[in-house]
PDB file of C-alpha atoms and ligand atoms in Angstrom:
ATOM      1  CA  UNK A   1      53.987  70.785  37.738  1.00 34.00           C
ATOM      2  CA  UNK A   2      52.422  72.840  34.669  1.00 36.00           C
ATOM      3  CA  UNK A   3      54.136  70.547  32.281  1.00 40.00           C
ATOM      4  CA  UNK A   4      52.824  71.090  28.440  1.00 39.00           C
ATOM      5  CA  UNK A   5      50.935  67.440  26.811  1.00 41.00           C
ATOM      6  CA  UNK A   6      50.253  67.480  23.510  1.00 39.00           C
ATOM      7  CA  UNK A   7      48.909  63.979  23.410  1.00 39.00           C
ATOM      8  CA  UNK A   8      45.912  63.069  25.260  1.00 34.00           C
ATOM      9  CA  UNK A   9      47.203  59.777  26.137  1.00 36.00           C
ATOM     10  CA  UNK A  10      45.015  58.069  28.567  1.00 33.00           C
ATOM     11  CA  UNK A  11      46.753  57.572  31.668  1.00 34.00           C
ATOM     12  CA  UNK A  12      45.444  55.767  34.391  1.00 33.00           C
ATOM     13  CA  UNK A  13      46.602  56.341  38.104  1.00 32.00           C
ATOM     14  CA  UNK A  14      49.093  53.958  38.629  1.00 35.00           C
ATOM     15  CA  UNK A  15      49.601  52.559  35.161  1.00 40.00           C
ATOM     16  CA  UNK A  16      53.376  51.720  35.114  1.00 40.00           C
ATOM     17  CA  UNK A  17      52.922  49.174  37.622  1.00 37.00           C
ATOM     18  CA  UNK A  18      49.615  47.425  37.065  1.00 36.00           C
ATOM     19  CA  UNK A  19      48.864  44.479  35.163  1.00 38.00           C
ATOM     20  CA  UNK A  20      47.691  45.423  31.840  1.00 42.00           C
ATOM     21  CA  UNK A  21      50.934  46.994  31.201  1.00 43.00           C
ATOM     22  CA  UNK A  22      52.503  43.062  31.831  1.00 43.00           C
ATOM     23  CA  UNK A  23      49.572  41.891  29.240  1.00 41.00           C
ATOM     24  CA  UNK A  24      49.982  43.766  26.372  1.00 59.00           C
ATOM     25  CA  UNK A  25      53.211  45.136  24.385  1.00 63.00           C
ATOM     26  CA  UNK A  26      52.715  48.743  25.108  1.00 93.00           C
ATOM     27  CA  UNK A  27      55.885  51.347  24.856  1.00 98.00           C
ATOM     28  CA  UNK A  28      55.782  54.763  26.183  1.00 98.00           C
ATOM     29  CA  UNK A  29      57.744  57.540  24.585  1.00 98.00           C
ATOM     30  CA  UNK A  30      57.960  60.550  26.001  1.00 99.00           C
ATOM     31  CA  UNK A  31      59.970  64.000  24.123  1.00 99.00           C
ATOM     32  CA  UNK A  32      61.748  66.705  26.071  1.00 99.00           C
ATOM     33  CA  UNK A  33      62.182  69.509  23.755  1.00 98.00           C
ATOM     34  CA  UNK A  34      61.596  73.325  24.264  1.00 98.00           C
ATOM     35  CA  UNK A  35      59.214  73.857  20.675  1.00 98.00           C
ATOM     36  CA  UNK A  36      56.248  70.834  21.745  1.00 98.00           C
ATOM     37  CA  UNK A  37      54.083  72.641  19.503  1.00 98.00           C
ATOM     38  CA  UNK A  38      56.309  71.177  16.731  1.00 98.00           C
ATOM     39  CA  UNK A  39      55.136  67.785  17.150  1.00 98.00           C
ATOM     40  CA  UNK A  40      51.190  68.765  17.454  1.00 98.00           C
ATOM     41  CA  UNK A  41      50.471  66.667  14.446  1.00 98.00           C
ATOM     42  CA  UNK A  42      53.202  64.658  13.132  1.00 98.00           C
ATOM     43  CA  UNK A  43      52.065  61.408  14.762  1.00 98.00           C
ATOM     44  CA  UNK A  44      48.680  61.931  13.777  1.00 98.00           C
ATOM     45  CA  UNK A  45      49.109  59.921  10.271  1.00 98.00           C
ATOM     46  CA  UNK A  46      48.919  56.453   9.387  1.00 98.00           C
ATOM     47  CA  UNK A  47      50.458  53.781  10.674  1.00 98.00           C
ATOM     48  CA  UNK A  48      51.395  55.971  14.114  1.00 98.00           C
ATOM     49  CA  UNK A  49      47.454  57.004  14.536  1.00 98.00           C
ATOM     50  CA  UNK A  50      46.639  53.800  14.341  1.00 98.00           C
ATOM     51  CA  UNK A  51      49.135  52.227  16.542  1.00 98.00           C
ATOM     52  CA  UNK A  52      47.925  54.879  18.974  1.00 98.00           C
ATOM     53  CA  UNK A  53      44.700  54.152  18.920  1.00 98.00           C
ATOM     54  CA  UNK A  54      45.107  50.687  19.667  1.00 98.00           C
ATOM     55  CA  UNK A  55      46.926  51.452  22.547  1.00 98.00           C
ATOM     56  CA  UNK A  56      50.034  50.158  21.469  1.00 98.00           C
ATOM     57  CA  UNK A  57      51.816  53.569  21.986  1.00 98.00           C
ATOM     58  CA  UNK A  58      51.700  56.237  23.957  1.00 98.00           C
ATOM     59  CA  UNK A  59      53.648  59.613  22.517  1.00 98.00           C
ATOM     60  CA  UNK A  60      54.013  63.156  24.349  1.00 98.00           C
ATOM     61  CA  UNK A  61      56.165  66.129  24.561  1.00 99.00           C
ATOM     62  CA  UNK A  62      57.215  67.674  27.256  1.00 98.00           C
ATOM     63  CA  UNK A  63      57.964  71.868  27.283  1.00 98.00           C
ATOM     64  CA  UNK A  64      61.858  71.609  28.711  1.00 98.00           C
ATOM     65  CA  UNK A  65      60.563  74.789  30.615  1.00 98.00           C
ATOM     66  CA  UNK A  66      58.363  73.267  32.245  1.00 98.00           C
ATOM     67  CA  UNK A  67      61.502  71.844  34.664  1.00 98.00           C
ATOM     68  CA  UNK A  68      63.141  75.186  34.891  1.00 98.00           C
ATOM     69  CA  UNK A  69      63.447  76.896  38.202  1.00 96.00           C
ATOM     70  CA  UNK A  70      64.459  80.275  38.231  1.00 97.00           C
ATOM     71  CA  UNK A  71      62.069  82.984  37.165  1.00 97.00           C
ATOM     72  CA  UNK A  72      63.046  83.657  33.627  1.00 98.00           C
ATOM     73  CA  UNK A  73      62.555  79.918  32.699  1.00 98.00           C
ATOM     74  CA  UNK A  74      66.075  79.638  31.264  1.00 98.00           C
ATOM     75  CA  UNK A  75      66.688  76.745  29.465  1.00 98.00           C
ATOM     76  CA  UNK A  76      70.331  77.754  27.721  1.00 98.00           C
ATOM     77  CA  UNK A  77      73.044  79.544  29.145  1.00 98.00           C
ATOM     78  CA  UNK A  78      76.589  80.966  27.338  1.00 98.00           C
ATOM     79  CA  UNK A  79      78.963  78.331  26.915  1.00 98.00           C
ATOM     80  CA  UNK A  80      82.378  77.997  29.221  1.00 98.00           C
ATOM     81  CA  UNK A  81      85.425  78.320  28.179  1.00 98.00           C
ATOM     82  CA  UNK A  82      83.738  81.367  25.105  1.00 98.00           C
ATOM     83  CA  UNK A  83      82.318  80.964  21.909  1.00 96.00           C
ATOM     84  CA  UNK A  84      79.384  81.528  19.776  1.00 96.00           C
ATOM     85  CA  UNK A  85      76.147  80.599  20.457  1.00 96.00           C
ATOM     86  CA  UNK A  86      74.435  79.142  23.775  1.00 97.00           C
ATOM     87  CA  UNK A  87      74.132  75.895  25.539  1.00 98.00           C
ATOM     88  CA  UNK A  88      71.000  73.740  26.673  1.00 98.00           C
ATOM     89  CA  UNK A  89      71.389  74.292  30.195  1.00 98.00           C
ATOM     90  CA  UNK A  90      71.999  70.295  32.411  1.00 98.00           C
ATOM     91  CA  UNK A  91      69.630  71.262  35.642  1.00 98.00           C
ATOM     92  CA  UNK A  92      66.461  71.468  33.553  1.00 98.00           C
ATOM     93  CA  UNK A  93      67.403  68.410  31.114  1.00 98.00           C
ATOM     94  CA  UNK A  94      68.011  66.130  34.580  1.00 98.00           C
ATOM     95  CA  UNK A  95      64.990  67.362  35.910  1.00 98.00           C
ATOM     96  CA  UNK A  96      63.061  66.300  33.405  1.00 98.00           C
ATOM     97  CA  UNK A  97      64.224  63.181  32.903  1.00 98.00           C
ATOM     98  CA  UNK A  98      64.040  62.038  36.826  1.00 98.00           C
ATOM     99  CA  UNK A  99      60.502  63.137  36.983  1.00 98.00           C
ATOM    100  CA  UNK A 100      59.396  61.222  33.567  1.00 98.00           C
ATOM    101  CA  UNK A 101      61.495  58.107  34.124  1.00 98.00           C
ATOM    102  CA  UNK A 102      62.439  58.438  37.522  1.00 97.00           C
ATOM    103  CA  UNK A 103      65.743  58.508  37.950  1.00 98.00           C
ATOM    104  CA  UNK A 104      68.509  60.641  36.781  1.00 97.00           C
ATOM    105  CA  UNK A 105      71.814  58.491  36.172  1.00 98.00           C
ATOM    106  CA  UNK A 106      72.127  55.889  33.416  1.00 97.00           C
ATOM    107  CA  UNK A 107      73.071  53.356  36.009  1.00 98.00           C
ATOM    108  CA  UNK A 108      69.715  53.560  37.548  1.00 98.00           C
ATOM    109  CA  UNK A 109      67.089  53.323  34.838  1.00 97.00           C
ATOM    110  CA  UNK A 110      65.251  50.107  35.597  1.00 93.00           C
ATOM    111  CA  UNK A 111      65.236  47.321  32.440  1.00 94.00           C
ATOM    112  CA  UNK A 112      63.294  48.233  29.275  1.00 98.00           C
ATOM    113  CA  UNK A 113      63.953  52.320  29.301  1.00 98.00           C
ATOM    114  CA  UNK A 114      66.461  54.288  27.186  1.00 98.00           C
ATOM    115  CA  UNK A 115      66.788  57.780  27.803  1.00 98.00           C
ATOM    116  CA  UNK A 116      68.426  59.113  23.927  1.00 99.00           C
ATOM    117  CA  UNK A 117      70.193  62.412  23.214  1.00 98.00           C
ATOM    118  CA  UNK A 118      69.667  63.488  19.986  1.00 98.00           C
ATOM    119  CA  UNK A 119      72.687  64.992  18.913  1.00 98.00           C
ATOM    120  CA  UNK A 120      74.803  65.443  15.499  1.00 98.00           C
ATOM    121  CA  UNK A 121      77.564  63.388  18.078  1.00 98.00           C
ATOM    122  CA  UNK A 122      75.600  60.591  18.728  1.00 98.00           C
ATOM    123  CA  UNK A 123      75.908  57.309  16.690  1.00 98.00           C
ATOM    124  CA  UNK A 124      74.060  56.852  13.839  1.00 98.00           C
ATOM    125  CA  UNK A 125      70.598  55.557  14.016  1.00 98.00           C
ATOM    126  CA  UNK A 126      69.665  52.450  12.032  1.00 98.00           C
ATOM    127  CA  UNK A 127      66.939  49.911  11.805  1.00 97.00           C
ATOM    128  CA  UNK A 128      69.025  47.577  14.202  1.00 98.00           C
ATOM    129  CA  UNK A 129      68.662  50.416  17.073  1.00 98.00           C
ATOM    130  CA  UNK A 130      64.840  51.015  16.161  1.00 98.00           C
ATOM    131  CA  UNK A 131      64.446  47.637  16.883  1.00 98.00           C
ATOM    132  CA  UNK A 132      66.316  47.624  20.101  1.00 98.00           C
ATOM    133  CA  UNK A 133      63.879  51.043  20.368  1.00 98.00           C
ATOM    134  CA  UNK A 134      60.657  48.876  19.502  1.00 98.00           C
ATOM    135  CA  UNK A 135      61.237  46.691  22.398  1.00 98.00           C
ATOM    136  CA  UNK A 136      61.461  49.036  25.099  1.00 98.00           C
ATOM    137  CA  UNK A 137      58.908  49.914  27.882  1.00 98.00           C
ATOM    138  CA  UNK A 138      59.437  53.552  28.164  1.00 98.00           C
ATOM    139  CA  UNK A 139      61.713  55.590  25.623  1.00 98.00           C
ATOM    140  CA  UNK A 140      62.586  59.473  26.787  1.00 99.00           C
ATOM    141  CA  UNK A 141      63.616  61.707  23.405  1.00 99.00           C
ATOM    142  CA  UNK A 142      66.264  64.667  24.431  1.00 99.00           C
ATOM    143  CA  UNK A 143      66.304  67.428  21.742  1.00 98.00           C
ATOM    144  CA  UNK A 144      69.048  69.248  21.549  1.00 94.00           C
ATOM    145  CA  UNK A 145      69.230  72.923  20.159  1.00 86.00           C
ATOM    146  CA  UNK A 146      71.420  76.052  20.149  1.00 85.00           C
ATOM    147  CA  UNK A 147      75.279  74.934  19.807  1.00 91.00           C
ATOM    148  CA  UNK A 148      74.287  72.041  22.058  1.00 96.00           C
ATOM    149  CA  UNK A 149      73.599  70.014  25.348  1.00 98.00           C
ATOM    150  CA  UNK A 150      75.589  70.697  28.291  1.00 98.00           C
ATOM    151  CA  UNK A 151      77.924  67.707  28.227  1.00 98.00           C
ATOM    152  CA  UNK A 152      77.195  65.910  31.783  1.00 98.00           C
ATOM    153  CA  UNK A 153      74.103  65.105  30.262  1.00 98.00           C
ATOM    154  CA  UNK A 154      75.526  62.504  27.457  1.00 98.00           C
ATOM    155  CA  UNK A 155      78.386  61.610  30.220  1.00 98.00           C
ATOM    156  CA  UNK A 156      76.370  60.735  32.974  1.00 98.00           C
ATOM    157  CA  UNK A 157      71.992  61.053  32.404  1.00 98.00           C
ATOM    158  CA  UNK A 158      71.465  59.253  28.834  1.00 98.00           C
ATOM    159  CA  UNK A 159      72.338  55.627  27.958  1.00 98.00           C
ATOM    160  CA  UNK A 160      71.705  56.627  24.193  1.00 98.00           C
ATOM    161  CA  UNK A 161      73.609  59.396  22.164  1.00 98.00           C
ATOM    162  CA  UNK A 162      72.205  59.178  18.651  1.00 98.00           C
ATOM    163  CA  UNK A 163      72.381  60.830  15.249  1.00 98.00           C
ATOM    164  CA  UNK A 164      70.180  60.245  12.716  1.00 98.00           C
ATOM    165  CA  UNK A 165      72.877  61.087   9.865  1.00 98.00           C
ATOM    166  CA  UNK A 166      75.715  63.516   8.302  1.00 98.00           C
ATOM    167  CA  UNK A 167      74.043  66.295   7.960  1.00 98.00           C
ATOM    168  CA  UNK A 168      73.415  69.424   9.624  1.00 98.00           C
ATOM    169  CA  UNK A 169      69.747  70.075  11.296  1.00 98.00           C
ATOM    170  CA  UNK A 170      68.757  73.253  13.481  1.00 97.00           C
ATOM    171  CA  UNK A 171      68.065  70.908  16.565  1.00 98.00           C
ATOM    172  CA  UNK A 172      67.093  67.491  17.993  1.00 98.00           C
ATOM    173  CA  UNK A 173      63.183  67.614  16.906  1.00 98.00           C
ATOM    174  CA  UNK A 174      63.192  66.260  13.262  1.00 98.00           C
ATOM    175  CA  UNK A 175      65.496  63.677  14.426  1.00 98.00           C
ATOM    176  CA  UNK A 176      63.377  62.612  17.599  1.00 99.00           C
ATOM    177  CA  UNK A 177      60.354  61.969  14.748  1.00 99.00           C
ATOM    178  CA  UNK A 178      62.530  59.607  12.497  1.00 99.00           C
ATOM    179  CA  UNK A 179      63.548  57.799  15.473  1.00 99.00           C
ATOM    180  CA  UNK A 180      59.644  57.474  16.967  1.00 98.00           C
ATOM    181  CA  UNK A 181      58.793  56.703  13.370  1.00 98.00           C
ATOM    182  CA  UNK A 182      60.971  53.835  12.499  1.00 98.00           C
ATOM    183  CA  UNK A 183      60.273  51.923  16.370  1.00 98.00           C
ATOM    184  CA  UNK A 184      56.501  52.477  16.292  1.00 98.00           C
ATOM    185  CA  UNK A 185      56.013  50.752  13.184  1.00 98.00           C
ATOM    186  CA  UNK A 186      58.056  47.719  14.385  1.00 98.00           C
ATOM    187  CA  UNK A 187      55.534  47.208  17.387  1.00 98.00           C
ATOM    188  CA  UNK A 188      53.531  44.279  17.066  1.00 97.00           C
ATOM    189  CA  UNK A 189      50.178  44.890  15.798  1.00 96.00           C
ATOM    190  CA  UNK A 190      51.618  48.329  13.819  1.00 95.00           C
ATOM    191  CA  UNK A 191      51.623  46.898  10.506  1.00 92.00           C
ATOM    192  CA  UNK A 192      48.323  44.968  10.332  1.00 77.00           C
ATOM    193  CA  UNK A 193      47.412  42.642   7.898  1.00 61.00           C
ATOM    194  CA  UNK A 194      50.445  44.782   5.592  1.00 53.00           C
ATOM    195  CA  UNK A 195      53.695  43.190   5.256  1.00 56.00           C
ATOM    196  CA  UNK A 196      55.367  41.962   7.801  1.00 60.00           C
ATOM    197  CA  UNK A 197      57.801  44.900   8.946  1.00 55.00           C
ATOM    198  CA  UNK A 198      61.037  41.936   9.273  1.00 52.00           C
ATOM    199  CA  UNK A 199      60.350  41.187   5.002  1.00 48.00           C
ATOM    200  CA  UNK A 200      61.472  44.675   4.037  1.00 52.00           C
ATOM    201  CA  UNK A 201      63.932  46.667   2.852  1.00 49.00           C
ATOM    202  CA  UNK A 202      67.382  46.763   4.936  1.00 52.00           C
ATOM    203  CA  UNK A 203      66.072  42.917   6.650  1.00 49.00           C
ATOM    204  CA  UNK A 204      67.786  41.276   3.440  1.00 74.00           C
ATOM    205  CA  UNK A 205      70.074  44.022   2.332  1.00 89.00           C
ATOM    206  CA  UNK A 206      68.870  45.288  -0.764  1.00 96.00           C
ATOM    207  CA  UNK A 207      66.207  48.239  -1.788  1.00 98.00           C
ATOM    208  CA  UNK A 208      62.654  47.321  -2.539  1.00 98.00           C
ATOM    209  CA  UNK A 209      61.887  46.313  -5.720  1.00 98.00           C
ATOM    210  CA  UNK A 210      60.363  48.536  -8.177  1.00 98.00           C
ATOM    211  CA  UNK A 211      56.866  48.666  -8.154  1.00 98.00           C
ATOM    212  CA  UNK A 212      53.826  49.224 -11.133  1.00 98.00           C
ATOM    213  CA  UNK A 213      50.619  50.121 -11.354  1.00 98.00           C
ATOM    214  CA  UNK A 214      47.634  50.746 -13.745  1.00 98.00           C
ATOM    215  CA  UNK A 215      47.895  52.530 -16.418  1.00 98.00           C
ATOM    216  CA  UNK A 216      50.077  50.160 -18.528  1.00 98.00           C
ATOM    217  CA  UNK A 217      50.384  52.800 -20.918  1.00 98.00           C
ATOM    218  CA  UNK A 218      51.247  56.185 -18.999  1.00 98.00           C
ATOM    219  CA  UNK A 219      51.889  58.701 -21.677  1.00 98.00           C
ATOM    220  CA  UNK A 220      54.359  56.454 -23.414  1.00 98.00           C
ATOM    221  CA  UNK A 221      55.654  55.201 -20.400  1.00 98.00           C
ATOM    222  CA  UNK A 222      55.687  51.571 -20.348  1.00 98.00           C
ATOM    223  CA  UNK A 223      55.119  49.413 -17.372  1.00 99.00           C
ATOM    224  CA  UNK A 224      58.157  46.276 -18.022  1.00 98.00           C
ATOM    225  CA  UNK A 225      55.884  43.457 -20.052  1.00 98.00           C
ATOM    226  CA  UNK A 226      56.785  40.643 -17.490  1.00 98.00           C
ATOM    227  CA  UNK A 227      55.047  42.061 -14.571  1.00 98.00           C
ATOM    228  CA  UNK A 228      51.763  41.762 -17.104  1.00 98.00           C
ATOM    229  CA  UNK A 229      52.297  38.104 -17.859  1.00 98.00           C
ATOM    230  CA  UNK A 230      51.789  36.025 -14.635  1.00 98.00           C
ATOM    231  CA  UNK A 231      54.809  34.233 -14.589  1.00 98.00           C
ATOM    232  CA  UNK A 232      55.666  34.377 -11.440  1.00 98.00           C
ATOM    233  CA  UNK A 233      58.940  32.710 -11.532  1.00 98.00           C
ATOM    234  CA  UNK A 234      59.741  35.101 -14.198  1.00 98.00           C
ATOM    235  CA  UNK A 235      58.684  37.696 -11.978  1.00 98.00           C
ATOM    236  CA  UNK A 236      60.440  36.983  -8.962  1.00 98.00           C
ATOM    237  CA  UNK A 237      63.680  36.430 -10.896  1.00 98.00           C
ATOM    238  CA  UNK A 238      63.098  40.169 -12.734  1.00 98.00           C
ATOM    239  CA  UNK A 239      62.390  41.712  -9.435  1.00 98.00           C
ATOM    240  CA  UNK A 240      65.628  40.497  -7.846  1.00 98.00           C
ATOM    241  CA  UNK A 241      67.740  41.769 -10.340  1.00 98.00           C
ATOM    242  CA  UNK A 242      65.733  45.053 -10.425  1.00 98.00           C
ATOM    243  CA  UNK A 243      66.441  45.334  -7.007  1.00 98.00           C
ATOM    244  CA  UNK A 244      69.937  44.610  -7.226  1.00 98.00           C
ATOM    245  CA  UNK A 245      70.955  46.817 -10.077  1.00 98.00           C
ATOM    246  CA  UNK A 246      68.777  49.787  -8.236  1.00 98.00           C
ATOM    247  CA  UNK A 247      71.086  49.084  -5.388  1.00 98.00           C
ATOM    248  CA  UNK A 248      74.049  48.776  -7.161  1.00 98.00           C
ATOM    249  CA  UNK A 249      73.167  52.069  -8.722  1.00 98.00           C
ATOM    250  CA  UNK A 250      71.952  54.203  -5.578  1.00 98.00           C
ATOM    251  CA  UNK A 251      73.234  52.552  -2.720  1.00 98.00           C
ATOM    252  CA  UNK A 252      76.667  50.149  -3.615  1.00 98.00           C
ATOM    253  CA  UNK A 253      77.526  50.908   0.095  1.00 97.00           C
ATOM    254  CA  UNK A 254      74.969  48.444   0.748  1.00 97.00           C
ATOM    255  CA  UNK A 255      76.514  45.224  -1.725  1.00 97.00           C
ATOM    256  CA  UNK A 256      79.972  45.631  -0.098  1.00 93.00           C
ATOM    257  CA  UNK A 257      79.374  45.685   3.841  1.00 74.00           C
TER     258      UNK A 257
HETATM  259  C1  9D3 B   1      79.112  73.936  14.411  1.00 89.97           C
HETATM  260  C2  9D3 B   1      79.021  72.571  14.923  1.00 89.97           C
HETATM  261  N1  9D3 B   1      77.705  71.964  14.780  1.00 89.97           N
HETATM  262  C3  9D3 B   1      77.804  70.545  15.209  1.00 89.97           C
HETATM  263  C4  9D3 B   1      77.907  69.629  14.054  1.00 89.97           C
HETATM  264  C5  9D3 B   1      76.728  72.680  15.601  1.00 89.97           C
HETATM  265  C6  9D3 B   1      75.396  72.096  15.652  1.00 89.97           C
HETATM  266  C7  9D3 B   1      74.703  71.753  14.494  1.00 89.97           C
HETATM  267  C8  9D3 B   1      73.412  71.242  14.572  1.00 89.97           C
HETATM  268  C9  9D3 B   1      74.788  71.879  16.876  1.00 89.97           C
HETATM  269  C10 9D3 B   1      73.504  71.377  16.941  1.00 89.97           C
HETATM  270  C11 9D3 B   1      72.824  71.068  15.793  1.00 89.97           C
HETATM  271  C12 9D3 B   1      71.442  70.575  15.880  1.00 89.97           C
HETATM  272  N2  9D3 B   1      71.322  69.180  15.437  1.00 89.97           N
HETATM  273  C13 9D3 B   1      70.859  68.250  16.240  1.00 89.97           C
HETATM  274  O1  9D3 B   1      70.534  68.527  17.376  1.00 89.97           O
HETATM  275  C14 9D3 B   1      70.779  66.871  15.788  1.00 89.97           C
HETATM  276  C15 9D3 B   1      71.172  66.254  14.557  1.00 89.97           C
HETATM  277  C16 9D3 B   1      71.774  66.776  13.367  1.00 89.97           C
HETATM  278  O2  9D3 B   1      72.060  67.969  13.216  1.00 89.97           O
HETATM  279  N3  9D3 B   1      72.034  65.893  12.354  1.00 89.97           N
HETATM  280  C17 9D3 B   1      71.740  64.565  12.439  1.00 89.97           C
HETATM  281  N4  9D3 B   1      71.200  64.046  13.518  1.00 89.97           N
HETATM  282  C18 9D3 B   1      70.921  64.898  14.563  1.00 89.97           C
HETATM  283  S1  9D3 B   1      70.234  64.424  15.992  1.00 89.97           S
HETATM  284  C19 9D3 B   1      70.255  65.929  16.635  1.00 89.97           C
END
């Protein structure tokens, strides 16, 4: 099969089933979209390289045309029943998804893999899902474009159906980043010797603090004098209110849930 790679991830023959997979936390995610070119560079910053590079990840995506079988390669088709626009044809999506997790029903998926449709349907994405995401062995990214997916693909292939939020993209892609974005960092090792990825914003349900540094003086704009004083009681106490009246301000949603 003349499948399209972007990433070069080193894969030994056989290495699903031998033991340094059982060793080390390692997750797999693989993308089935038809623009791979779009993600040629994305996860080559930061805290993603590096959680690459220590083998703690493995990310590639897949050209959807790659599983197509008649001679034009067509991945969309008009949609039953009329309208505008075209569908992601089912065949090539189930194909793709059998040969890259190896099966092609929900039901049969072994333990540890999620196969998610991105899709403005879905449910909304959150950091409780990315760390359900984080712990997987193998996650498999749909993209959806066009007017959308054939539906016997969220009704019977995926276990996942998941927006990232209300508002309107031109397909799956952008979405499938956020997602890989948010569960890579959560994989142990990700963060380094940074903070711990469970102290953050969202763990205790307020935004982050605001944060200083040098100049003290920046044009006339003052950093607040008791982040200067090294009272850290004092500071503590000014950053939790900060916090709170930041979320009050931008995000109330957040104080009444
Ligand atoms: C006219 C009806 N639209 C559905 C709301 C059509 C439509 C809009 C956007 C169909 C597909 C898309 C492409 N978007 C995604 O595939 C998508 C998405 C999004 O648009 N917002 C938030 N999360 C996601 S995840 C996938």
């Amino acid at each position: 099969m003349s499948r399209t790679s972007w990433f070069g991830s080193i894969r030994r023959k056989g290495f699903w089933n031998c033991e340094i997979n059982e060793s080390t936390e390692m997750l797999r995610v693989d993308i089935i979209t038809i623009f791979p070119g779009f993600f040629r560079e994305v996860f080559d910053y930061g805290i993603i390289r590096r959680a690459r590079a220590a083998k703690l990840v493995t990310v590639e995506a897949h050209d959807l045309r790659a599983w197509t079988s008649d001679k034009h390669h067509m991945v969309d088709d008009r949609p039953f029943g009329g309208g505008d626009g075209m569908v992601l044809k089912a065949e090539p999506i189930f194909a793709a998804v059998e040969s890259l997790a190896g099966a092609s029903r929900r039901e049969d998926f072994p333990e540890g893999r999620r196969v998610v449709l991105l899709s403005p349907q879905g449910r909304t994405f959150n950091q409780s899902l990315a760390t359900e995401f984080a712990a997987c062995q193998q996650l498999v990214l749909i993209c959806g474009r066009y007017e959308g997916v054939d539906e016997r693909v969220a009704e019977t292939l995926v276990t996942d159906e998941v927006s990232i939020g209300d508002y309107v993209l031109s397909g799956g892609e952008p979405a499938a980043i956020v997602v890989v974005d948010a569960a890579i960092r959560l994989l142990p090792g990700a963060l380094g010797s940074e903070t711990s990825a469970t102290t953050e914003s969202f763990s205790d349900g307020l935004l982050d603090y605001p944060h200083y540094t040098r100049p003290t003086d920046f044009g006339g704009l003052q950093v607040p004098e008791v982040l200067l004083t090294g009272h850290h009681a004092e500071i503590a106490r000014w950053r939790r209110e900060a916090a709170l009246a930041k979320t009050k301000r931008n995000r109330p949603d957040l104080l009444k849930g």
